[in-house]
Every structure is written in C-alpha cells, then in structure tokens.
C-alpha atoms as a printed R data frame, in Angstrom:
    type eleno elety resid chain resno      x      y       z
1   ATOM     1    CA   UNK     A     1 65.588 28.087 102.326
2   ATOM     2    CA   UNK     A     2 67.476 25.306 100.758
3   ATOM     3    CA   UNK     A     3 67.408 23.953  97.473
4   ATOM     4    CA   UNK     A     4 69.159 21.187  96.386
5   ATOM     5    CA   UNK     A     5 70.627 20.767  92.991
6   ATOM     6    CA   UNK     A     6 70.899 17.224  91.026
7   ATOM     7    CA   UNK     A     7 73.154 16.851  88.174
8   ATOM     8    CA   UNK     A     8 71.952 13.527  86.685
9   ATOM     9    CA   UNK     A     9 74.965 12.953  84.318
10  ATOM    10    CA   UNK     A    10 76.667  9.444  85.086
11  ATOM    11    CA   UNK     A    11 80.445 11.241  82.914
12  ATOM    12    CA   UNK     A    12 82.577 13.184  85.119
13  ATOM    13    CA   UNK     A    13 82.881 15.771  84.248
14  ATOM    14    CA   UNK     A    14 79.676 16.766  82.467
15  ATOM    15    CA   UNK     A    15 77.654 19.241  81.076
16  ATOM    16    CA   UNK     A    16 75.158 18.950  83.458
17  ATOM    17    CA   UNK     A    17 77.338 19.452  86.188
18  ATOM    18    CA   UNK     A    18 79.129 22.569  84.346
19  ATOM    19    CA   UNK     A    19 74.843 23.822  84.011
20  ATOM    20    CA   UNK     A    20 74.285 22.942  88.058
21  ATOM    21    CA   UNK     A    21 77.160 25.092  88.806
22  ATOM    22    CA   UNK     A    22 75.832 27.789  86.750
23  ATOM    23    CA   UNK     A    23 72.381 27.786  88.403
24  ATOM    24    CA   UNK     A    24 73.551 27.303  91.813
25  ATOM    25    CA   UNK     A    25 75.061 30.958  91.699
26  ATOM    26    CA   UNK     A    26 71.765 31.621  90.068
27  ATOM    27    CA   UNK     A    27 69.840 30.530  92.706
28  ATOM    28    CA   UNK     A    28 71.752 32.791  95.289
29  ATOM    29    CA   UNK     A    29 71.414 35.146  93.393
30  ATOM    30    CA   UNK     A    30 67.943 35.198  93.402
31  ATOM    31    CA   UNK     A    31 66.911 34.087  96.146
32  ATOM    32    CA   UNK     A    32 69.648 35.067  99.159
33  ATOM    33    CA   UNK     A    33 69.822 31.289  99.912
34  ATOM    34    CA   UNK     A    34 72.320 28.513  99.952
35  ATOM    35    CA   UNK     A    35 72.162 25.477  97.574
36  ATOM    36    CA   UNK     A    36 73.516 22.259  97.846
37  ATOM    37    CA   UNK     A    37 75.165 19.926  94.704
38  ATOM    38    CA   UNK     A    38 74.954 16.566  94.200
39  ATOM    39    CA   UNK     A    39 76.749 15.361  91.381
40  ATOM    40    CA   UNK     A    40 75.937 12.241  90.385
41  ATOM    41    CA   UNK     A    41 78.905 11.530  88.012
42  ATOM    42    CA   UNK     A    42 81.390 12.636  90.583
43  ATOM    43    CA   UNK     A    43 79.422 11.029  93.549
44  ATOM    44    CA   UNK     A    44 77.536  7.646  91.652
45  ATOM    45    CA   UNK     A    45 75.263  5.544  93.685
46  ATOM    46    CA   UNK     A    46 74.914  1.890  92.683
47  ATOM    47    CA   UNK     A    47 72.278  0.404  91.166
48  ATOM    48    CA   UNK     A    48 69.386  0.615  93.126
49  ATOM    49    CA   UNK     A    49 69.152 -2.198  95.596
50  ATOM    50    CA   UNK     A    50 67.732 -2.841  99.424
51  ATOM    51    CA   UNK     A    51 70.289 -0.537 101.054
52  ATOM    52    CA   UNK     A    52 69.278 -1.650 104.389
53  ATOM    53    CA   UNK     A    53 71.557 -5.113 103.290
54  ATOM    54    CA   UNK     A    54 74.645 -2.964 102.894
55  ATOM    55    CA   UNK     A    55 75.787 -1.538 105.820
56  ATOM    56    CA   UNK     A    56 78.298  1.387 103.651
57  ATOM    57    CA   UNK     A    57 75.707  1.295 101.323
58  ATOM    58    CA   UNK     A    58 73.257  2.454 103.916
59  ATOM    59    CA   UNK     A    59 75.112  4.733 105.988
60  ATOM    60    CA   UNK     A    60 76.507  6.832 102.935
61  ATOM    61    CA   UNK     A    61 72.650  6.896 101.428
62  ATOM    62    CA   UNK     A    62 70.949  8.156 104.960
63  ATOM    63    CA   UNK     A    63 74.011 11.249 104.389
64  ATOM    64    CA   UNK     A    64 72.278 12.069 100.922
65  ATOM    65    CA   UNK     A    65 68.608 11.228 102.591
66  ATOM    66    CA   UNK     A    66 69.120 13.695 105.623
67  ATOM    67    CA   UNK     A    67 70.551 16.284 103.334
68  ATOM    68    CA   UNK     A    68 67.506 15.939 100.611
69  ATOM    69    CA   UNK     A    69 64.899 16.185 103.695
70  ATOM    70    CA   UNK     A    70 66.451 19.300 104.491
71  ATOM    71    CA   UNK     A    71 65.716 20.592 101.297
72  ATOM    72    CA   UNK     A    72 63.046 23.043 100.524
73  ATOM    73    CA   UNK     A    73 63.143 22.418  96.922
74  ATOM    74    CA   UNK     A    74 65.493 20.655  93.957
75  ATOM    75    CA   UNK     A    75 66.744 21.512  90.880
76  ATOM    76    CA   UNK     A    76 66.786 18.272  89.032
77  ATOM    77    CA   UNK     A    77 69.188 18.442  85.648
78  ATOM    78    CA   UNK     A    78 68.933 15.692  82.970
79  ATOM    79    CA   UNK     A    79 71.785 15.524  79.856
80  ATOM    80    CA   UNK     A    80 69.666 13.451  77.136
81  ATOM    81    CA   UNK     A    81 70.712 10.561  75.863
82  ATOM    82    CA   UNK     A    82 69.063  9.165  72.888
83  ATOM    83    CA   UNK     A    83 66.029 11.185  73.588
84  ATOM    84    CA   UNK     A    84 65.616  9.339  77.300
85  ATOM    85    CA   UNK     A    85 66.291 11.161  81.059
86  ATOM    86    CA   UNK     A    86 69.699 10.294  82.386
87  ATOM    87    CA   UNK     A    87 70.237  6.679  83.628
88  ATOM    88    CA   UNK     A    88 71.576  7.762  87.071
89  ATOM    89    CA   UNK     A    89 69.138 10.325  87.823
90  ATOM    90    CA   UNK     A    90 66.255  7.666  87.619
91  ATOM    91    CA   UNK     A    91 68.114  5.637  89.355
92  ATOM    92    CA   UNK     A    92 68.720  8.223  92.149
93  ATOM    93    CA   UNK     A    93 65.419  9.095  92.187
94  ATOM    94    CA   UNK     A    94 64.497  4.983  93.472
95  ATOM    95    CA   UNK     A    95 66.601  5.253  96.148
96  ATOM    96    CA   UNK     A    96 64.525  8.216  97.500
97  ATOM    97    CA   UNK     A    97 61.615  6.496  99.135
98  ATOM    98    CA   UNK     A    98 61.175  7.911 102.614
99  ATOM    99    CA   UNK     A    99 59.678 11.055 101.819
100 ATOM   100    CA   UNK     A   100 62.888 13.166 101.023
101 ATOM   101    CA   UNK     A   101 61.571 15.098  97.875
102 ATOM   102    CA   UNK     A   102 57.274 14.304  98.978
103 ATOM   103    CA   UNK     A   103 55.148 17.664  98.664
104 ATOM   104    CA   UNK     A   104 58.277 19.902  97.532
105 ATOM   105    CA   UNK     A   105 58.977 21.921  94.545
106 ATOM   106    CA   UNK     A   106 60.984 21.104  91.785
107 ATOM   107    CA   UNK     A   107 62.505 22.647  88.409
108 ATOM   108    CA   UNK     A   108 63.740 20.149  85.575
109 ATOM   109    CA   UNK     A   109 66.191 21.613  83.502
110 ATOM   110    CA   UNK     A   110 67.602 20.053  80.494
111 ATOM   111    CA   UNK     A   111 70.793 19.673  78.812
112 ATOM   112    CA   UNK     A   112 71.814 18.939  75.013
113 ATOM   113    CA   UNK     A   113 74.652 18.684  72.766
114 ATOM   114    CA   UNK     A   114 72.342 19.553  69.830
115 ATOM   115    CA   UNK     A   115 68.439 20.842  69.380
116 ATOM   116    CA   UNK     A   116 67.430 17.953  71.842
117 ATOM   117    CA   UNK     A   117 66.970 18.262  75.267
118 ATOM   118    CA   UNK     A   118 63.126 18.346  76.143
119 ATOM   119    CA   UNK     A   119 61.908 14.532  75.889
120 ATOM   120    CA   UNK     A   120 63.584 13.324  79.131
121 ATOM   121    CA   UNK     A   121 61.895 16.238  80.752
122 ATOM   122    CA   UNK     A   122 59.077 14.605  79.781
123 ATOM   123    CA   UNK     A   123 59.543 11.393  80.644
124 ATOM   124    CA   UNK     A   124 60.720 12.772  84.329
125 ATOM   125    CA   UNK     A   125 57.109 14.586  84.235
126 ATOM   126    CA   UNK     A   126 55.043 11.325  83.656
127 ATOM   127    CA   UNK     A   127 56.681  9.215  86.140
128 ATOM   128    CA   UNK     A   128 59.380 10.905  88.673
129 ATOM   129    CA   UNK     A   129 56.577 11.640  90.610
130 ATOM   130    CA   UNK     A   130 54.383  8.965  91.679
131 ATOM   131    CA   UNK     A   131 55.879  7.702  94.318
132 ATOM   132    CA   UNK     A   132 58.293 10.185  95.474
133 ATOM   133    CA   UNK     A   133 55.646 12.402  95.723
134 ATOM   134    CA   UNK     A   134 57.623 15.453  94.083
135 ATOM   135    CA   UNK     A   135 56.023 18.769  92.578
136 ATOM   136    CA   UNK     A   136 57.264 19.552  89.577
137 ATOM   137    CA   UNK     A   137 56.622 23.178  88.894
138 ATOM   138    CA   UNK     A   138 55.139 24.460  85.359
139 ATOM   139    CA   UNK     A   139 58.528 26.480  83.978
140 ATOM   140    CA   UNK     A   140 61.588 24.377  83.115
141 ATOM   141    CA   UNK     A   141 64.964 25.156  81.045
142 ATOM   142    CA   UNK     A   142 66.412 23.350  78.328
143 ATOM   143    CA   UNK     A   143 69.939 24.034  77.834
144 ATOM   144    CA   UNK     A   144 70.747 23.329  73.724
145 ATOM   145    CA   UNK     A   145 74.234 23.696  71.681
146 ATOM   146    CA   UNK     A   146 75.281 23.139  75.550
147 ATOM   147    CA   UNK     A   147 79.008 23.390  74.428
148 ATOM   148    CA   UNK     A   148 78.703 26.648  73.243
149 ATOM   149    CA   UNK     A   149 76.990 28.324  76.647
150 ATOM   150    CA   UNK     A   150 78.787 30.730  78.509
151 ATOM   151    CA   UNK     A   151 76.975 32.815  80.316
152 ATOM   152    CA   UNK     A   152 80.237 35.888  80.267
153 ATOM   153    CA   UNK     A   153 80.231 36.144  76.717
154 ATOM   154    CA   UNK     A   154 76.869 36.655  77.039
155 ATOM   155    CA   UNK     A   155 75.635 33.479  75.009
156 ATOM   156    CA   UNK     A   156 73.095 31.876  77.385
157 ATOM   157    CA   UNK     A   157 69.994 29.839  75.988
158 ATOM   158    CA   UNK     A   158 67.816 30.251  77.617
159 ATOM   159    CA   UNK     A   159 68.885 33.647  78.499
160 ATOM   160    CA   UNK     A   160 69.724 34.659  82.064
161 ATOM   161    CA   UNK     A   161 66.070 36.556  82.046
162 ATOM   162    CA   UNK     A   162 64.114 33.317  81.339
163 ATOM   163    CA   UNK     A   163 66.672 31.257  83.785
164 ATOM   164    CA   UNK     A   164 65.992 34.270  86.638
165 ATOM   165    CA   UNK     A   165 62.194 33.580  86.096
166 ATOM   166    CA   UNK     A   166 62.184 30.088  86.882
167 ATOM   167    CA   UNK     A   167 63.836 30.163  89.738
168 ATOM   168    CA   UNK     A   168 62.517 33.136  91.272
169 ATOM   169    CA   UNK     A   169 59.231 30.986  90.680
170 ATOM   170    CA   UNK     A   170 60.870 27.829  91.929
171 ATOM   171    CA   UNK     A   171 61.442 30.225  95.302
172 ATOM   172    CA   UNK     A   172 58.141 31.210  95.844
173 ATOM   173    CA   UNK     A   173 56.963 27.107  94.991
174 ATOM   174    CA   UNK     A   174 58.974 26.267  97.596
175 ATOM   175    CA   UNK     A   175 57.709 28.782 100.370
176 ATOM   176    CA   UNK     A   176 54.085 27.685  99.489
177 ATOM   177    CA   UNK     A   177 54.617 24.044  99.914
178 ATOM   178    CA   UNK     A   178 56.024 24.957 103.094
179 ATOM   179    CA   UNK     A   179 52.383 25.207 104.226
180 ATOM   180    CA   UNK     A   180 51.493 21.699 102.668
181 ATOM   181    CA   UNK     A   181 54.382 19.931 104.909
182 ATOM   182    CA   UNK     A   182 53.396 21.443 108.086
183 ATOM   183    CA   UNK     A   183 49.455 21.205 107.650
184 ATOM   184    CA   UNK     A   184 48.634 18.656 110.951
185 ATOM   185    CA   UNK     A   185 46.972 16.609 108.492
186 ATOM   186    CA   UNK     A   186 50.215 15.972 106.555
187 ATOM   187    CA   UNK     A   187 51.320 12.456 106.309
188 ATOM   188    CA   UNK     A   188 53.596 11.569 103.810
189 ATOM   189    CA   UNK     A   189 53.604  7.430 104.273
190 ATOM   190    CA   UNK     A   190 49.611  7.187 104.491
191 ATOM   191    CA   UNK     A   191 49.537  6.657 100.732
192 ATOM   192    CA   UNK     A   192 53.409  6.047  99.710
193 ATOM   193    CA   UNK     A   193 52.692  4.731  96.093
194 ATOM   194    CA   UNK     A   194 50.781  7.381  94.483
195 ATOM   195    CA   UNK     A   195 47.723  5.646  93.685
C-alpha cells in the first residue's frame, strides 16, 4: 500500500513540509507501508496550462502522474493563507485530470501559524473533488501554533493519539476503495466532470 503525501506550501521550506515529514513516519508507523513526498515548494509546477504543448513540461508531469496512479491513497496538507487552501495545491490538483487520485482515499490535514487552519479544509471539501474524483475521508487534522509542534517534547496538537486514528482510518479507506477500482464496471473517464 502506498500513500502519497502532498505538502501544498508554495515557501521552501515550510511548515507543511516540516508536518508531511512528520506524518510520513506516521504513516509507517501505522500502517507497515511506504509513503511517497511531494513537496510542492521544493518541487513547484507552473501554472496550470495544456502540458501536452510543453514537451519538459509534459514529460516531468507524466513522472508525478505515474507516481500518483500508483498511489493507494494521499495525504493532502494545506498551510492557510488568509483563511483560503494553498495556491499551489489547487493548482496541483488541475493538473491531475487522468484519473490519478479518482475513487481513492484521502486525509486533509491543515496547518496554521495561529488558531486558523480549518477553512481551506473546507474549501478543498466543496470543490477538490469534482472532477478529480477524490474521496475525502470524514477525520482530518489541523495543525495550530504550528511553530511550536514538536512531537519529542511531547507538544503535538492534535496529539499523536488523534493523528494515529486518522491514519489508521485513512489505511483501512484505502484497502476498501481497492474494491471500487477493480469492480469490472469501473470506468473512471465515463463521467470525467463530476456532474
């Protein structure tokens, strides 16, 4: 099982990415399995555009693509800024329109310099999923006073019980919708746009 784990900051380095690295050993923890990073502040894509027109463009997208259809599930981290999901992360998540993330499980985590950190998980919620087809599960983290988190000393919000939970549920997500993918009536690009 693979899970693949999106730091949506466009600063490098970041909070979020500091938070990815943190739940990756999480995750194998949990679970046994391997994770993959992508960071988006130390690897940025451009603006969305027709990457088919650019051959680097293209190439170095189909590397990320291949990689994110491997994927059993995603971790998808937003830093807020001014109360709005991360710029890059939306972005990233318009370049992924050939069924990379469709019918697979996904936990949004949040990160904040202050009390914030819950309406771009929202936003992500309303409309991440349309067309990308990705299943965001029920739990998700928010990450607060992020500055002031280190999990040695023991100061962890939310605490490494409520971070265990969510992914041990992201795990099991991921193993059910397992089923959904290799049903023979599974076809991702019959209806592409959500509605």
């Amino acid at each position: 099982m693979l899970v693949t784990i999106v730091t949506g900051s466009h600063r490098s380095p970041s909070q979020s990415a500091r938070i990815g690295h943190y739940l990756g050993k999480c995750w194998q923890e949990v679970s046994g399995h391997a994770c993959a990073l992508l960071d988006l502040g130390h690897s940025p894509l451009p603006m969305w555009r027709d990457v088919a027109a650019e051959p680097g463009l293209a190439a170095r997208w189909a590397s990320i693509s291949d990689g994110l259809a491997r994927s059993d599930g995603f971790i998808l981290i937003s830093p807020e800024y001014h109360g709005l999901a991360a710029p890059a992360l939306k972005n990233f998540l318009l370049f992924c329109n050939h069924h990379e993330l469709a019918h697979k499980p996904a936990l949004l985590v949040g990160v904040s310099g202050g009390n914030g950190g819950a309406y771009p998980l929202a936003e992500l919620r309303m409309a991440a999923q349309k067309n990308t087809h990705l299943c965001f599960i029920p739990e998700q983290l928010v990450f607060r006073h992020v500055e002031q988190f280190d999990p040695d000393a023991g100061t962890t919000v939310p605490s490494a019980d409520r971070t265990r939970h969510a992914l041990v549920l992201l795990a099991r997500y991921a193993e059910a919708l397992r089923g959904v993918r290799g049903h023979a009536d599974y076809d991702p690009g019959r209806y592409a746009f959500g509605m």
